[in-house]
Amino acid sequence: MAANTVHVVAKFVAKPGQEAALKTAITGLIAPTQKDPGYIAYDLYESTQRPGEFVLVEAWATKELLAAHLDTPHLNGFKAAAPGLLATPMSVTLFNEIPGF
């Protein structure tokens, strides 16, 4: 990937009883996110040991395009709904790729 590519790892833990709703909310972000400028990849995983615990791994062309994505209507809608779905605040960490691996 390009040197400016930024990778996002976000973790979400559903409130008890909200597992399916959280999964629906996160998967509902896929199609609109794929249309956002700078989108490269969006991979969603659910824990095999703890249903309702999700990890989202994204790749974006630049930090600026990621920032623009974070202020889109679909992300703002998710952020507004998140307190009713999440047991803990989502954690988000940004990474740069180490070349050669």
Coordinates of C-alpha atoms in Angstrom, one line a residue:
M1 CA 0.0 0.0 0.0
A2 CA 1.0 3.6 -0.4
A3 CA 3.1 5.3 2.3
N4 CA 0.3 7.7 3.3
T5 CA -2.2 4.9 3.9
V6 CA -3.7 4.9 7.3
H7 CA -5.1 1.8 8.9
V8 CA -7.9 2.0 11.5
V9 CA -8.6 -0.7 14.1
A10 CA -11.8 -0.1 16.0
K11 CA -13.3 -2.3 18.7
F12 CA -17.0 -2.4 19.6
V13 CA -18.6 -4.3 22.5
A14 CA -22.4 -4.6 22.5
K15 CA -24.6 -4.0 25.5
P16 CA -26.2 -7.3 26.6
G17 CA -29.2 -7.9 24.3
Q18 CA -27.9 -5.4 21.7
E19 CA -25.5 -7.8 19.9
A20 CA -27.7 -8.2 16.7
A21 CA -28.6 -4.5 16.6
L22 CA -24.9 -3.5 16.8
K23 CA -24.0 -5.9 14.1
T24 CA -26.7 -4.5 11.9
A25 CA -25.6 -1.0 12.6
I26 CA -22.0 -1.7 11.8
T27 CA -22.7 -3.7 8.6
G28 CA -25.0 -1.0 7.5
L29 CA -22.0 1.3 7.3
I30 CA -20.3 -0.9 4.7
A31 CA -22.0 0.2 1.5
P32 CA -21.9 4.0 2.1
T33 CA -18.4 3.8 3.4
Q34 CA -17.2 2.1 0.2
K35 CA -18.4 5.2 -1.7
D36 CA -16.4 7.6 0.5
P37 CA -13.3 9.2 -1.2
G38 CA -10.1 7.6 0.0
Y39 CA -11.7 4.3 1.0
I40 CA -9.5 1.3 0.4
A41 CA -10.7 -1.5 2.7
Y42 CA -13.3 -2.3 5.4
D43 CA -13.1 -5.7 7.1
L44 CA -15.4 -6.6 10.0
Y45 CA -14.8 -9.4 12.5
E46 CA -16.8 -10.8 15.4
S47 CA -15.2 -12.6 18.3
T48 CA -15.6 -16.4 18.3
Q49 CA -15.4 -16.4 22.1
R50 CA -17.5 -13.3 22.9
P51 CA -20.5 -12.8 20.6
G52 CA -21.3 -9.1 20.3
E53 CA -17.6 -8.1 20.4
F54 CA -16.5 -6.7 17.0
V55 CA -13.3 -5.5 15.5
L56 CA -13.3 -3.3 12.4
V57 CA -10.1 -2.9 10.3
E58 CA -10.2 -0.1 7.7
A59 CA -7.6 1.3 5.3
W60 CA -7.8 4.9 4.0
A61 CA -5.6 6.7 1.4
T62 CA -4.8 9.6 3.8
K63 CA -5.6 10.9 7.3
E64 CA -7.4 13.8 5.7
L65 CA -9.7 11.5 3.8
L66 CA -10.3 9.4 6.9
A67 CA -11.2 12.6 8.8
A68 CA -13.7 13.5 6.1
H69 CA -15.2 10.0 6.3
L70 CA -15.6 10.5 10.1
D71 CA -17.9 13.5 9.5
T72 CA -20.3 11.9 6.9
P73 CA -24.0 11.5 7.6
H74 CA -23.7 7.7 7.9
L75 CA -20.9 7.9 10.5
N76 CA -22.7 10.7 12.4
G77 CA -25.8 8.5 12.5
F78 CA -23.9 5.6 13.9
K79 CA -22.2 7.8 16.5
A80 CA -25.6 9.1 17.6
A81 CA -27.0 5.5 18.0
A82 CA -23.8 4.1 19.6
P83 CA -24.6 4.9 23.2
G84 CA -27.7 2.7 23.1
L85 CA -25.8 -0.1 21.5
L86 CA -22.3 -0.1 23.2
A87 CA -21.4 -1.5 26.6
T88 CA -18.2 0.6 26.6
P89 CA -17.1 3.4 24.3
M90 CA -15.6 2.2 21.1
S91 CA -11.8 2.2 21.0
V92 CA -10.1 3.5 17.8
T93 CA -6.4 3.2 17.0
L94 CA -4.6 4.4 13.9
F95 CA -1.7 2.5 12.4
N96 CA 0.9 3.0 9.6
E97 CA 2.0 -0.1 7.7
I98 CA 5.6 -1.3 8.2
P99 CA 7.0 -1.7 4.7
G100 CA 8.4 -5.0 3.6
F101 CA 5.9 -7.3 5.4

